[in-house]
PDB file of C-alpha atoms and ligand atoms in Angstrom:
ATOM      1  CA  MET O   1      10.471 -24.054 -11.054  1.00 46.00           C
ATOM      2  CA  LYS O   2       9.844 -20.349 -10.537  1.00 46.00           C
ATOM      3  CA  LYS O   3       6.487 -21.174  -8.972  1.00 45.00           C
ATOM      4  CA  ILE O   4       8.091 -23.660  -6.588  1.00 43.00           C
ATOM      5  CA  ILE O   5      10.667 -21.089  -5.499  1.00 43.00           C
ATOM      6  CA  SER O   6       8.036 -18.457  -4.807  1.00 44.00           C
ATOM      7  CA  VAL O   7       5.993 -20.963  -2.808  1.00 40.00           C
ATOM      8  CA  LEU O   8       9.105 -21.798  -0.792  1.00 40.00           C
ATOM      9  CA  ILE O   9       9.782 -18.112  -0.197  1.00 42.00           C
ATOM     10  CA  ALA O  10       6.184 -17.588   0.833  1.00 42.00           C
ATOM     11  CA  SER O  11       6.226 -20.462   3.292  1.00 40.00           C
ATOM     12  CA  ALA O  12       9.579 -19.345   4.700  1.00 40.00           C
ATOM     13  CA  LEU O  13       8.132 -15.884   5.210  1.00 41.00           C
ATOM     14  CA  LEU O  14       5.027 -17.225   6.886  1.00 38.00           C
ATOM     15  CA  SER O  15       6.966 -19.448   9.254  1.00 37.00           C
ATOM     16  CA  ALA O  16       9.142 -16.440  10.108  1.00 37.00           C
ATOM     17  CA  CYS O  17       5.962 -14.631  11.066  1.00 36.00           C
ATOM     18  CA  THR O  18       5.178 -17.249  13.716  1.00 34.00           C
ATOM     19  CA  VAL O  19       1.759 -18.235  12.490  1.00 34.00           C
ATOM     20  CA  VAL O  20      -0.099 -19.560  15.510  1.00 34.00           C
ATOM     21  CA  PRO O  21      -3.751 -20.583  15.847  1.00 35.00           C
ATOM     22  CA  GLU O  22      -6.227 -18.110  17.324  1.00 36.00           C
ATOM     23  CA  SER O  23      -6.551 -20.113  20.566  1.00 36.00           C
ATOM     24  CA  ASN O  24      -2.787 -19.935  21.130  1.00 36.00           C
ATOM     25  CA  ARG O  25      -2.765 -16.193  20.505  1.00 37.00           C
ATOM     26  CA  ALA O  26      -5.263 -15.656  23.312  1.00 36.00           C
ATOM     27  CA  SER O  27      -3.326 -17.750  25.798  1.00 36.00           C
ATOM     28  CA  THR O  28      -0.047 -16.082  24.798  1.00 35.00           C
ATOM     29  CA  ALA O  29      -1.596 -12.685  25.353  1.00 36.00           C
ATOM     30  CA  ARG O  30      -2.845 -13.711  28.804  1.00 36.00           C
ATOM     31  CA  SER O  31       0.594 -15.000  29.769  1.00 36.00           C
ATOM     32  CA  THR O  32       2.236 -11.631  29.197  1.00 37.00           C
ATOM     33  CA  ALA O  33       1.370 -10.402  32.700  1.00 37.00           C
ATOM     34  CA  PRO O  34       4.512 -10.463  34.878  1.00 39.00           C
ATOM     35  CA  ALA O  35       4.665 -13.669  36.903  1.00 37.00           C
ATOM     36  CA  SER O  36       4.881 -13.207  40.669  1.00 39.00           C
ATOM     37  CA  SER O  37       7.562 -15.931  40.875  1.00 39.00           C
ATOM     38  CA  GLY O  38      10.017 -13.520  39.252  1.00 40.00           C
ATOM     39  CA  ALA O  39      10.119 -15.514  36.033  1.00 42.00           C
ATOM     40  CA  VAL O  40      10.988 -13.528  32.932  1.00 45.00           C
ATOM     41  CA  ALA O  41       7.786 -12.146  31.399  1.00 45.00           C
ATOM     42  CA  THR O  42       6.808 -13.862  28.180  1.00 47.00           C
ATOM     43  CA  ARG O  43       7.673 -11.794  25.145  1.00 50.00           C
ATOM     44  CA  LEU O  44       4.734 -10.633  23.059  1.00 49.00           C
ATOM     45  CA  PRO O  45       4.352 -12.873  20.037  1.00 50.00           C
ATOM     46  CA  ALA O  46       5.704 -11.730  16.697  1.00 50.00           C
ATOM     47  CA  PRO O  47       3.084 -10.352  14.292  1.00 51.00           C
ATOM     48  CA  VAL O  48       0.821 -13.165  13.247  1.00 54.00           C
ATOM     49  CA  ALA O  49      -1.363 -14.050  10.315  1.00 55.00           C
ATOM     50  CA  ALA O  50      -3.808 -16.528  11.758  1.00 59.00           C
ATOM     51  CA  HIS O  51      -6.500 -16.278   9.129  1.00 72.00           C
ATOM     52  CA  PRO O  52      -6.136 -18.157   5.845  1.00 73.00           C
ATOM     53  CA  GLN O  53      -7.051 -15.098   3.772  1.00 75.00           C
ATOM     54  CA  ASP O  54      -4.320 -13.111   5.541  1.00 86.00           C
ATOM     55  CA  ARG O  55      -1.756 -15.819   4.822  1.00 90.00           C
ATOM     56  CA  GLN O  56      -2.874 -15.909   1.207  1.00 93.00           C
ATOM     57  CA  CYS O  57      -2.497 -12.144   0.930  1.00 95.00           C
ATOM     58  CA  LEU O  58       0.980 -12.162   2.499  1.00 96.00           C
ATOM     59  CA  ALA O  59       2.051 -14.861   0.041  1.00 95.00           C
ATOM     60  CA  GLN O  60       0.600 -12.810  -2.820  1.00 95.00           C
ATOM     61  CA  LEU O  61       2.482  -9.739  -1.633  1.00 96.00           C
ATOM     62  CA  THR O  62       5.690 -11.757  -1.356  1.00 96.00           C
ATOM     63  CA  ASP O  63       5.210 -12.911  -4.952  1.00 95.00           C
ATOM     64  CA  THR O  64       5.248  -9.269  -6.102  1.00 95.00           C
ATOM     65  CA  GLY O  65       8.789  -8.893  -4.735  1.00 96.00           C
ATOM     66  CA  ALA O  66       7.681  -6.303  -2.177  1.00 97.00           C
ATOM     67  CA  GLN O  67       9.725  -5.843   1.002  1.00 98.00           C
ATOM     68  CA  PHE O  68       7.474  -5.693   4.038  1.00 97.00           C
ATOM     69  CA  VAL O  69       6.788  -6.943   7.534  1.00 96.00           C
ATOM     70  CA  PRO O  70       3.345  -7.873   8.877  1.00 95.00           C
ATOM     71  CA  VAL O  71       2.113  -5.512  11.596  1.00 94.00           C
ATOM     72  CA  ALA O  72       0.458  -6.852  14.750  1.00 93.00           C
ATOM     73  CA  ASP O  73      -3.297  -6.239  14.790  1.00 95.00           C
ATOM     74  CA  ALA O  74      -4.255  -3.259  16.914  1.00 95.00           C
ATOM     75  CA  TYR O  75      -7.613  -1.712  17.812  1.00 95.00           C
ATOM     76  CA  LEU O  76      -6.837   1.895  18.620  1.00 93.00           C
ATOM     77  CA  GLY O  77     -10.245   3.200  19.694  1.00 90.00           C
ATOM     78  CA  GLU O  78     -12.613   5.741  18.159  1.00 90.00           C
ATOM     79  CA  GLY O  79     -13.159   3.538  15.123  1.00 93.00           C
ATOM     80  CA  CYS O  80      -9.462   3.342  14.310  1.00 97.00           C
ATOM     81  CA  SER O  81      -7.479   0.131  13.834  1.00 96.00           C
ATOM     82  CA  THR O  82      -4.635  -1.534  12.015  1.00 96.00           C
ATOM     83  CA  VAL O  83      -5.953  -5.046  11.424  1.00 95.00           C
ATOM     84  CA  GLY O  84      -4.444  -7.310   8.794  1.00 95.00           C
ATOM     85  CA  THR O  85      -1.865  -4.691   7.879  1.00 97.00           C
ATOM     86  CA  VAL O  86       1.719  -4.698   6.645  1.00 97.00           C
ATOM     87  CA  GLN O  87       4.535  -2.163   6.740  1.00 97.00           C
ATOM     88  CA  LEU O  88       5.899  -1.864   3.199  1.00 98.00           C
ATOM     89  CA  SER O  89       9.473  -0.656   2.774  1.00 97.00           C
ATOM     90  CA  ALA O  90       9.995  -1.219  -0.958  1.00 98.00           C
ATOM     91  CA  LEU O  91       8.323  -2.598  -4.075  1.00 98.00           C
ATOM     92  CA  ARG O  92       9.654  -4.172  -7.277  1.00 97.00           C
ATOM     93  CA  SER O  93       9.438  -2.947 -10.839  1.00 96.00           C
ATOM     94  CA  ASP O  94      10.442  -5.100 -13.807  1.00 92.00           C
ATOM     95  CA  ALA O  95      14.075  -4.060 -13.439  1.00 93.00           C
ATOM     96  CA  THR O  96      14.699  -2.631 -10.002  1.00 96.00           C
ATOM     97  CA  ARG O  97      13.688  -1.938  -6.427  1.00 97.00           C
ATOM     98  CA  LEU O  98      11.190   0.897  -5.945  1.00 98.00           C
ATOM     99  CA  SER O  99      11.633   2.887  -2.767  1.00 98.00           C
ATOM    100  CA  LEU O 100       8.739   4.412  -0.861  1.00 98.00           C
ATOM    101  CA  SER O 101       8.428   7.342   1.487  1.00 98.00           C
ATOM    102  CA  ASN O 102       6.053   8.101   4.358  1.00 97.00           C
ATOM    103  CA  MET O 103       4.284   4.741   4.322  1.00 97.00           C
ATOM    104  CA  GLY O 104       2.640   3.577   7.523  1.00 97.00           C
ATOM    105  CA  PRO O 105       0.704   0.346   8.043  1.00 97.00           C
ATOM    106  CA  VAL O 106      -1.645  -0.554   5.191  1.00 98.00           C
ATOM    107  CA  GLN O 107      -4.150  -3.375   4.788  1.00 97.00           C
ATOM    108  CA  CYS O 108      -2.472  -6.267   3.034  1.00 97.00           C
ATOM    109  CA  GLY O 109      -4.892  -6.365   0.092  1.00 96.00           C
ATOM    110  CA  VAL O 110      -4.465  -2.656  -0.565  1.00 97.00           C
ATOM    111  CA  GLY O 111      -0.693  -3.115  -0.309  1.00 98.00           C
ATOM    112  CA  ALA O 112      -0.816  -5.911  -2.880  1.00 97.00           C
ATOM    113  CA  ALA O 113      -2.878  -3.743  -5.257  1.00 97.00           C
ATOM    114  CA  PHE O 114      -0.353  -0.933  -4.697  1.00 98.00           C
ATOM    115  CA  ALA O 115       2.571  -3.240  -5.528  1.00 98.00           C
ATOM    116  CA  ALA O 116       0.932  -4.378  -8.780  1.00 97.00           C
ATOM    117  CA  TRP O 117      -0.068  -0.817  -9.742  1.00 98.00           C
ATOM    118  CA  ALA O 118       3.457   0.507  -9.113  1.00 98.00           C
ATOM    119  CA  ARG O 119       4.951  -2.106 -11.410  1.00 97.00           C
ATOM    120  CA  TYR O 120       2.405  -2.557 -14.178  1.00 97.00           C
ATOM    121  CA  GLY O 121       0.685   0.831 -14.018  1.00 97.00           C
ATOM    122  CA  VAL O 122       3.268   3.406 -12.953  1.00 98.00           C
ATOM    123  CA  ASP O 123       6.698   2.075 -13.930  1.00 98.00           C
ATOM    124  CA  ARG O 124       5.641   0.981 -17.395  1.00 97.00           C
ATOM    125  CA  ALA O 125       3.792   4.270 -17.999  1.00 98.00           C
ATOM    126  CA  ALA O 126       6.905   6.178 -16.906  1.00 98.00           C
ATOM    127  CA  GLN O 127       9.029   4.247 -19.398  1.00 98.00           C
ATOM    128  CA  GLN O 128       6.551   4.571 -22.265  1.00 98.00           C
ATOM    129  CA  ILE O 129       5.414   8.161 -21.754  1.00 98.00           C
ATOM    130  CA  LEU O 130       8.388   9.833 -20.057  1.00 98.00           C
ATOM    131  CA  GLY O 131      11.248   7.639 -21.260  1.00 98.00           C
ATOM    132  CA  SER O 132      12.629   6.794 -17.838  1.00 98.00           C
ATOM    133  CA  PRO O 133      11.847   3.997 -15.383  1.00 98.00           C
ATOM    134  CA  LEU O 134      10.310   4.728 -11.996  1.00 98.00           C
ATOM    135  CA  GLN O 135      12.596   4.763  -8.974  1.00 98.00           C
ATOM    136  CA  ARG O 136      10.549   6.020  -6.039  1.00 98.00           C
ATOM    137  CA  ILE O 137       6.974   6.718  -5.001  1.00 98.00           C
ATOM    138  CA  GLU O 138       6.403   9.499  -2.483  1.00 98.00           C
ATOM    139  CA  THR O 139       3.295   8.930  -0.404  1.00 98.00           C
ATOM    140  CA  MET O 140       1.511  11.127   2.110  1.00 98.00           C
ATOM    141  CA  GLY O 141       0.848   8.123   4.314  1.00 97.00           C
ATOM    142  CA  SER O 142      -1.664   5.336   4.698  1.00 98.00           C
ATOM    143  CA  TYR O 143      -2.931   4.914   8.276  1.00 97.00           C
ATOM    144  CA  ALA O 144      -4.350   8.025   9.963  1.00 97.00           C
ATOM    145  CA  CYS O 145      -7.027   8.073  12.663  1.00 96.00           C
ATOM    146  CA  ARG O 146      -9.203  10.763  11.109  1.00 95.00           C
ATOM    147  CA  ASN O 147     -12.449  11.573   9.326  1.00 96.00           C
ATOM    148  CA  VAL O 148     -13.058  12.244   5.659  1.00 93.00           C
ATOM    149  CA  ALA O 149     -12.139  15.919   5.196  1.00 88.00           C
ATOM    150  CA  GLY O 150     -15.131  18.120   5.980  1.00 89.00           C
ATOM    151  CA  SER O 151     -17.341  15.281   7.268  1.00 92.00           C
ATOM    152  CA  SER O 152     -18.086  13.348  10.446  1.00 93.00           C
ATOM    153  CA  ARG O 153     -17.500  10.022   8.690  1.00 94.00           C
ATOM    154  CA  ARG O 154     -14.361   7.993   9.422  1.00 95.00           C
ATOM    155  CA  SER O 155     -11.893   7.924   6.530  1.00 97.00           C
ATOM    156  CA  ALA O 156     -10.644   4.629   5.074  1.00 97.00           C
ATOM    157  CA  HIS O 157      -7.285   5.823   6.386  1.00 97.00           C
ATOM    158  CA  ALA O 158      -8.606   5.209   9.923  1.00 97.00           C
ATOM    159  CA  THR O 159      -8.461   1.469   9.223  1.00 97.00           C
ATOM    160  CA  ALA O 160      -5.318   1.639   7.059  1.00 97.00           C
ATOM    161  CA  GLY O 161      -7.434   0.962   3.985  1.00 97.00           C
ATOM    162  CA  ALA O 162      -6.066   3.732   1.772  1.00 98.00           C
ATOM    163  CA  ILE O 163      -2.800   5.247   0.529  1.00 98.00           C
ATOM    164  CA  ASP O 164      -2.243   8.863  -0.560  1.00 98.00           C
ATOM    165  CA  ILE O 165       0.226   9.295  -3.425  1.00 98.00           C
ATOM    166  CA  ALA O 166       1.951  12.662  -3.849  1.00 98.00           C
ATOM    167  CA  ALA O 167       4.726  12.183  -6.413  1.00 98.00           C
ATOM    168  CA  PHE O 168       6.809   9.855  -8.575  1.00 98.00           C
ATOM    169  CA  VAL O 169      10.594  10.115  -8.851  1.00 98.00           C
ATOM    170  CA  LEU O 170      12.122   8.714 -12.028  1.00 98.00           C
ATOM    171  CA  GLU O 171      15.496   7.084 -12.488  1.00 97.00           C
ATOM    172  CA  ASP O 172      16.695  10.128 -14.493  1.00 97.00           C
ATOM    173  CA  GLY O 173      15.994  12.359 -11.472  1.00 98.00           C
ATOM    174  CA  ARG O 174      12.745  13.958 -12.594  1.00 98.00           C
ATOM    175  CA  ARG O 175      10.082  14.302  -9.897  1.00 98.00           C
ATOM    176  CA  ILE O 176       6.500  14.343 -11.161  1.00 98.00           C
ATOM    177  CA  SER O 177       4.089  15.536  -8.476  1.00 98.00           C
ATOM    178  CA  VAL O 178       0.307  15.641  -8.529  1.00 98.00           C
ATOM    179  CA  LEU O 179       0.359  19.192  -7.137  1.00 98.00           C
ATOM    180  CA  GLN O 180       2.796  20.671  -9.675  1.00 98.00           C
ATOM    181  CA  HIS O 181       2.236  18.624 -12.794  1.00 98.00           C
ATOM    182  CA  TRP O 182      -1.469  17.669 -12.903  1.00 98.00           C
ATOM    183  CA  HIS O 183      -2.218  21.123 -14.295  1.00 97.00           C
ATOM    184  CA  GLY O 184       1.238  22.635 -14.722  1.00 98.00           C
ATOM    185  CA  GLY O 185       3.291  19.842 -16.298  1.00 98.00           C
ATOM    186  CA  SER O 186       4.326  19.281 -19.895  1.00 98.00           C
ATOM    187  CA  ALA O 187       1.891  17.423 -22.148  1.00 98.00           C
ATOM    188  CA  ALA O 188       3.771  14.168 -21.451  1.00 98.00           C
ATOM    189  CA  GLU O 189       3.836  14.735 -17.679  1.00 98.00           C
ATOM    190  CA  LYS O 190       0.104  15.453 -17.638  1.00 98.00           C
ATOM    191  CA  GLU O 191      -0.579  12.378 -19.762  1.00 98.00           C
ATOM    192  CA  PHE O 192       1.555  10.266 -17.407  1.00 98.00           C
ATOM    193  CA  LEU O 193      -0.399  11.384 -14.317  1.00 98.00           C
ATOM    194  CA  ARG O 194      -3.765  10.769 -16.001  1.00 98.00           C
ATOM    195  CA  THR O 195      -2.601   7.368 -17.231  1.00 98.00           C
ATOM    196  CA  VAL O 196      -1.448   6.210 -13.805  1.00 98.00           C
ATOM    197  CA  GLN O 197      -4.692   7.428 -12.228  1.00 98.00           C
ATOM    198  CA  ARG O 198      -6.733   5.489 -14.819  1.00 97.00           C
ATOM    199  CA  SER O 199      -4.705   2.353 -14.179  1.00 96.00           C
ATOM    200  CA  ALA O 200      -5.269   2.785 -10.427  1.00 97.00           C
ATOM    201  CA  CYS O 201      -9.003   2.742 -11.139  1.00 96.00           C
ATOM    202  CA  ARG O 202      -8.618  -0.824 -12.421  1.00 95.00           C
ATOM    203  CA  ARG O 203      -7.037  -2.007  -9.144  1.00 96.00           C
ATOM    204  CA  PHE O 204      -8.570   0.028  -6.306  1.00 97.00           C
ATOM    205  CA  ALA O 205     -12.214   0.405  -5.298  1.00 96.00           C
ATOM    206  CA  THR O 206     -12.019   4.190  -4.914  1.00 97.00           C
ATOM    207  CA  VAL O 207      -9.566   6.521  -6.600  1.00 97.00           C
ATOM    208  CA  LEU O 208      -9.741  10.284  -6.063  1.00 97.00           C
ATOM    209  CA  GLY O 209      -7.525  12.962  -7.575  1.00 98.00           C
ATOM    210  CA  PRO O 210      -7.348  16.681  -8.327  1.00 98.00           C
ATOM    211  CA  GLU O 211     -10.534  16.629 -10.419  1.00 97.00           C
ATOM    212  CA  TYR O 212     -12.547  15.370  -7.424  1.00 96.00           C
ATOM    213  CA  ASN O 213     -12.127  18.270  -5.016  1.00 94.00           C
ATOM    214  CA  ALA O 214      -9.626  20.746  -3.613  1.00 94.00           C
ATOM    215  CA  ALA O 215      -8.682  18.352  -0.803  1.00 94.00           C
ATOM    216  CA  HIS O 216      -7.131  16.094  -3.474  1.00 96.00           C
ATOM    217  CA  ARG O 217      -5.300  18.757  -5.495  1.00 97.00           C
ATOM    218  CA  ASP O 218      -1.930  17.395  -4.306  1.00 98.00           C
ATOM    219  CA  HIS O 219      -2.423  13.618  -4.226  1.00 98.00           C
ATOM    220  CA  PHE O 220      -4.194  10.522  -5.482  1.00 98.00           C
ATOM    221  CA  HIS O 221      -6.257   8.756  -2.825  1.00 98.00           C
ATOM    222  CA  LEU O 222      -6.182   4.986  -3.490  1.00 98.00           C
ATOM    223  CA  GLU O 223      -8.670   3.055  -1.365  1.00 97.00           C
ATOM    224  CA  GLY O 224      -9.806  -0.542  -1.048  1.00 96.00           C
ATOM    225  CA  VAL O 225      -9.424  -3.347  -3.527  1.00 94.00           C
ATOM    226  CA  MET O 226     -11.298  -3.302  -6.827  1.00 87.00           C
ATOM    227  CA  GLY O 227     -14.445  -5.409  -6.692  1.00 82.00           C
ATOM    228  CA  ASP O 228     -17.235  -5.280  -9.251  1.00 74.00           C
ATOM    229  CA  SER O 229     -16.873  -1.579  -9.876  1.00 77.00           C
ATOM    230  CA  SER O 230     -14.761   1.349  -8.845  1.00 84.00           C
ATOM    231  CA  PHE O 231     -15.443   4.966  -7.945  1.00 93.00           C
ATOM    232  CA  CYS O 232     -12.932   6.940  -9.969  1.00 94.00           C
ATOM    233  CA  ARG O 233     -12.791  10.745 -10.026  1.00 95.00           C
TER     234      ARG O 233
HETATM  235 ZN1   ZN E   1      -6.526   9.606   1.224  1.00 58.68          ZN
END
């Protein structure tokens, strides 16, 4: 029964997203030029998920209980784009809604890995190690049209393929930040941060933290979806 309900929710979500075939998208885009007859210009279509793998990912994300809207694909030049992305506004833990800060568009698959990590990696570690459930995750953003720090190579952030995580706020009010607590926290706080980083390494392709370099002293960089192996530092 639960499965049926989630399928219904997923299909309701997808129909709300106005899924139209690729050929229709092109003709809709062409028809947005103002008509000389004075007719009202056609509204741009709602964000779409025309590809089966995108629809599958949106349904998967819906199943996690995340609150989000799909973002219209955009190619922004200079190797930067937001294709197949979503705007996440909240996630679910076992017991409650998890709020997020500073999130921009993120690739759907990375968003789904983030939702699962927040629930099964972070919230449960917070309860077990720190004795309080998770309430909020503070990010330093996801999409940013920029290079890897100190290089001429485009960052995964340039295609909304990564999320930077700065801190975790617990239900009891404690705020555990990578900057303050990775080195300076109590034994439990340090164990919590190392535990959540290790669990991220099981879900994301690349995970970088304070041990990697000075550019990551204040956040975890979570990039891509775990394939055969992950790069975890
Ligand atoms: Zn990053």
